[in-house]
Structures are given as C-alpha cells and as structure tokens.
XYZ file of C-alpha atoms in Angstrom:
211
model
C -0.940 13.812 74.528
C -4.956 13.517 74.790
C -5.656 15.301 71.148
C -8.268 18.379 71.887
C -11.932 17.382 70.922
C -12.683 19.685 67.682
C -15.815 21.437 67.255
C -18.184 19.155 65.330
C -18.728 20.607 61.870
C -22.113 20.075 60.236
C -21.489 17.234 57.752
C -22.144 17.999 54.104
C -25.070 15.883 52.587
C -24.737 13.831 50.134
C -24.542 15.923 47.101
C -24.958 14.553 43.206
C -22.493 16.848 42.681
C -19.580 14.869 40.662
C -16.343 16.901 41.990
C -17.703 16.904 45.750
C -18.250 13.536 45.116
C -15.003 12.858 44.204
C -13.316 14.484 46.542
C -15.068 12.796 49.516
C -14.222 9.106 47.957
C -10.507 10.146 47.915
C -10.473 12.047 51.287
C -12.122 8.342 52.496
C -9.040 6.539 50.902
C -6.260 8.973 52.286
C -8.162 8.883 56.106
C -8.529 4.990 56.059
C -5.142 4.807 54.890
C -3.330 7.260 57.022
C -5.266 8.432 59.842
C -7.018 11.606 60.455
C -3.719 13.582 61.458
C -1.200 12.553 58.543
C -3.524 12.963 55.761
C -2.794 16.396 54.189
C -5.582 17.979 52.099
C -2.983 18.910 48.978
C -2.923 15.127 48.037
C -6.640 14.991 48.428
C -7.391 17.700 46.124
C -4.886 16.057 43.534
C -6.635 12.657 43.466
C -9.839 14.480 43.057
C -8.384 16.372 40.165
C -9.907 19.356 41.672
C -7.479 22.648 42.606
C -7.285 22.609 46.457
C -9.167 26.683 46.565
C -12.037 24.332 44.813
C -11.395 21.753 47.479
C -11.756 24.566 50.327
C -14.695 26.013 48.577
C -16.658 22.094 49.304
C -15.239 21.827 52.858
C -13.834 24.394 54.696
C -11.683 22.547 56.713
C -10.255 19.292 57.120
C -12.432 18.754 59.626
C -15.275 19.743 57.911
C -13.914 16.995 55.189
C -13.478 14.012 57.788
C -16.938 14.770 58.972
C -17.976 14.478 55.641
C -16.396 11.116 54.630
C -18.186 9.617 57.856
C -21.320 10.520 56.865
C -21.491 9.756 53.810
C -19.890 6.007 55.140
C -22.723 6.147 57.635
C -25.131 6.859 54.335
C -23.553 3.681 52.429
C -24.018 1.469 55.335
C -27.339 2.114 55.577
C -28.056 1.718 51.972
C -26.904 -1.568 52.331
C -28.632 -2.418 55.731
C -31.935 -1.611 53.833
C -31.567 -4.986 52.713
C -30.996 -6.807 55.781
C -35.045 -7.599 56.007
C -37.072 -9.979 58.436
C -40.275 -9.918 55.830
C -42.250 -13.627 55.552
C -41.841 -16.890 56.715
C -41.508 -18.214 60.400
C -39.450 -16.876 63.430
C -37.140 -18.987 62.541
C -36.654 -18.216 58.613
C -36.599 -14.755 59.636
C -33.913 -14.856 61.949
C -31.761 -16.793 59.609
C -32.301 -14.165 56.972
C -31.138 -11.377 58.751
C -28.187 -13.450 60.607
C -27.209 -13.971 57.377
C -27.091 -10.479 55.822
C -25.549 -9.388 58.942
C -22.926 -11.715 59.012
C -21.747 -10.318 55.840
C -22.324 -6.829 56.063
C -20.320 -7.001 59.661
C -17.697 -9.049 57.766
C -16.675 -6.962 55.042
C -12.902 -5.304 55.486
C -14.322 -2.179 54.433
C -16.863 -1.922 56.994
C -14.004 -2.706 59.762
C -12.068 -0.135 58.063
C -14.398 2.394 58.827
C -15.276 1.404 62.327
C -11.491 1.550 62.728
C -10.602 5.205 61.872
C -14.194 6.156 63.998
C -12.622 4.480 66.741
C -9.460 5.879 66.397
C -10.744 9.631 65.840
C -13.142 9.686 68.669
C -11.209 11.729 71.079
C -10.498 14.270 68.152
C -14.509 13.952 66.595
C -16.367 12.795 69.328
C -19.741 14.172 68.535
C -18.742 12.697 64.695
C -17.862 9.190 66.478
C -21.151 8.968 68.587
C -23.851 10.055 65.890
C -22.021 7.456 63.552
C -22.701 4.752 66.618
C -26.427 6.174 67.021
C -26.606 6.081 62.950
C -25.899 1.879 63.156
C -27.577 1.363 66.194
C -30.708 2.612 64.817
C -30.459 1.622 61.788
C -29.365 -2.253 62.058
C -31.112 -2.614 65.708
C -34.057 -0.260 65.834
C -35.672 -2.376 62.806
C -34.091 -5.931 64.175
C -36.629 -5.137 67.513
C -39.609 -4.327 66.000
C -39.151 -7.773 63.969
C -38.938 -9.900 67.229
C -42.004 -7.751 68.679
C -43.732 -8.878 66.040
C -43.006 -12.302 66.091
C -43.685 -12.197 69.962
C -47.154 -10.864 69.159
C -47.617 -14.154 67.172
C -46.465 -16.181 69.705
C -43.103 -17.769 67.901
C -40.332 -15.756 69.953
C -40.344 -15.461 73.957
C -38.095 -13.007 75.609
C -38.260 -10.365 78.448
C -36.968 -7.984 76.422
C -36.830 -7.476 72.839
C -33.756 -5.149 73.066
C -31.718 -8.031 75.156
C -32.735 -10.469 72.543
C -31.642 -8.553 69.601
C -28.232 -7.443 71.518
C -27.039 -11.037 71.702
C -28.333 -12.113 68.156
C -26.546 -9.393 66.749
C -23.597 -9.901 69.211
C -23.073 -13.931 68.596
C -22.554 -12.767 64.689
C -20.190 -9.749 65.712
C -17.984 -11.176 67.551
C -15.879 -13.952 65.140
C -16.387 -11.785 61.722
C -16.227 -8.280 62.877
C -14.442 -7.676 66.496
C -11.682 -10.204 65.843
C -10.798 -9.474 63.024
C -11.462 -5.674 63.694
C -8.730 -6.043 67.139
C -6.068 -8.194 65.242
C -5.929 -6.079 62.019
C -7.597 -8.524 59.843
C -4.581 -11.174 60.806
C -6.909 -13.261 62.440
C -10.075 -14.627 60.803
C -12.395 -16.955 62.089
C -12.147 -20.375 60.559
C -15.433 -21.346 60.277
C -17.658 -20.260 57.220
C -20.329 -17.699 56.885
C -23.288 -20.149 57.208
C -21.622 -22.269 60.006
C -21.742 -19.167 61.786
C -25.427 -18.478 61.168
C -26.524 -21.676 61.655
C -25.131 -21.805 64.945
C -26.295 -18.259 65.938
C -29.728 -19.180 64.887
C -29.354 -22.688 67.031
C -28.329 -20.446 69.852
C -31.145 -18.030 69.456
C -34.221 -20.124 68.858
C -33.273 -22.887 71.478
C -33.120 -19.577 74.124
C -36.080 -17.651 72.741
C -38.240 -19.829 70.168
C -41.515 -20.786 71.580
C-alpha cells in the first residue's frame, strides 16, 4: 500500500536547547536505524532521558520529530559544505579542491544514511524529502556555479553552460563513492582511492572544459 503523504510540519530550528537537542540526535539514531514507521517515540524519549509529555511538549508529533531530525541533518551538511571552497589558485587547483572535499563529504556512511531514510520517506514526507534535495542542491551546486562563472570570466574554463558543467563534475565524484555504495547498502565500495578518483575527475573535467 502507497503510504498517505502527511501534512508537512514546520521543522523546529535548531535550538541550543540541551534536552531538544538530545532528543533530536536520538530520534536521528532510532529513524536511520529503523525507518520512519517502526520507530516508536517511547524509546526516543528514554534515550533522551527526557519523560515522553516533555518529549510531546518539543514535537508534537512524530512527524513533527522526523521533520525535525532532517533539518537539522540538512543544517549539519551544510556546516560542513561551508568548507568545500574554490578560493585562489588556477581553474585547475580550484577544481581539485572542491573534487576533493566533495569526494569525501559524498563518501561518508553517514551522509548515505541520511539520503537513505529521505529516500525511503518521500512518499510519506514529500514536501520534507524535496526541500532537503533543494537544501543540497543549493547549497553544494549553487556556490560550485558561480566558481566556474568566475573562472570563465578569466578565461581558464569554457563551457555552454555553467550548470551542465558543474552537474557532471559533481556527478563523475557521485557516482563510485556515494550512489554505489548508497544502492548496494555499503556492500560494494569502489576500489580505487579518494585521490585516484579526483585526479581522474579533474582529468575528465579540464581536458572537456579547460581553456
């Protein structure tokens, strides 16, 4: 059965708040571990060591909750995007720097974790599931483009379209460390390293678009 599309709860911002905190980081845990529709908000509360009426009086719902605990993902990803910079240095040391902090970011488990239980909760959270996709597209390829504009302006990169060229930088990395591993369950890894990888994406991309 094709689960009902909940209405999309607000999600809570990120609060300094130690218990809410809390009980987001442990809601995370029991979601990633057992899906949207076996976790049971009891357990949660426990883990928290919070009294589930205090757990209700955070997040009215579980729904409320999951919405929540992908938001605040969406927050930590971006945190560490910030760092995934194309400041200084030629077209192609650029390129190599963010190929490189890509590769890992897209490579991490926990990030695959994440995209998993999105992916899997999108018919039940599908306004969650879409503004988590517009949250990484504009956050890893919004600031990707207007790097290669500006190394078109200086005359280093060629391309008819900045978009198109940052779509299949950022999809050579993707595709052996985060969607094989993300369709085989983390069975499958690619063999070849980290900077193989990058070296060869950055081959690929400055022998197609390097001036």
């Amino acid at each position: 059965m094709t689960p009902v599309p909940e209405s999309t709860p607000e999600p809570a911002k990120k609060s300094e708040d130690p218990r809410q905190a809390s009980i987001v980081r442990e809601a995370r845990r029991y979601f990633m571990s057992e899906g949207y529709a076996a976790t049971r908000i009891e357990p949660i509360a426990r883990a928290a060591s919070v009294s589930t009426a205090t757990l209700y009086g955070y997040f009215p719902s579980k729904g409320h909750l999951f919405s929540a605990v992908i938001a605040d993902a969406a927050d930590d990803f971006q945190a560490q995007m910030r760092t995934v910079g194309m400041a200084g240095g030629t077209a192609r040391e650029q390129v190599t720097t963010f190929a490189t902090a890509y590769a890992h970011f897209m490579g991490d488990r926990f990030v695959r974790s994440v995209f998993r239980l999105v992916m899997a909760e999108r018919p039940r959270f599908r306004e969650v599931a879409e503004g988590f996709f517009e949250r990484g597209r504009q956050d890893f390829g919004a600031p990707l483009i207007r790097a290669l504009l500006v190394l078109a302006e200086r005359g280093e990169l060629k391309f008819p379209k900045a978009a198109w060229a940052a779509g299949q930088l950022m999809g050579m990395i993707e595709h052996p460390v985060f969607f094989m591993p993300l369709v085989t369950g983390d069975e499958m890894q690619t063999q070849r390293t980290m900077e193989c990888i990058v070296e060869e994406v950055v081959e690929t991309f400055m022998a197609r678009y390097g001036t």
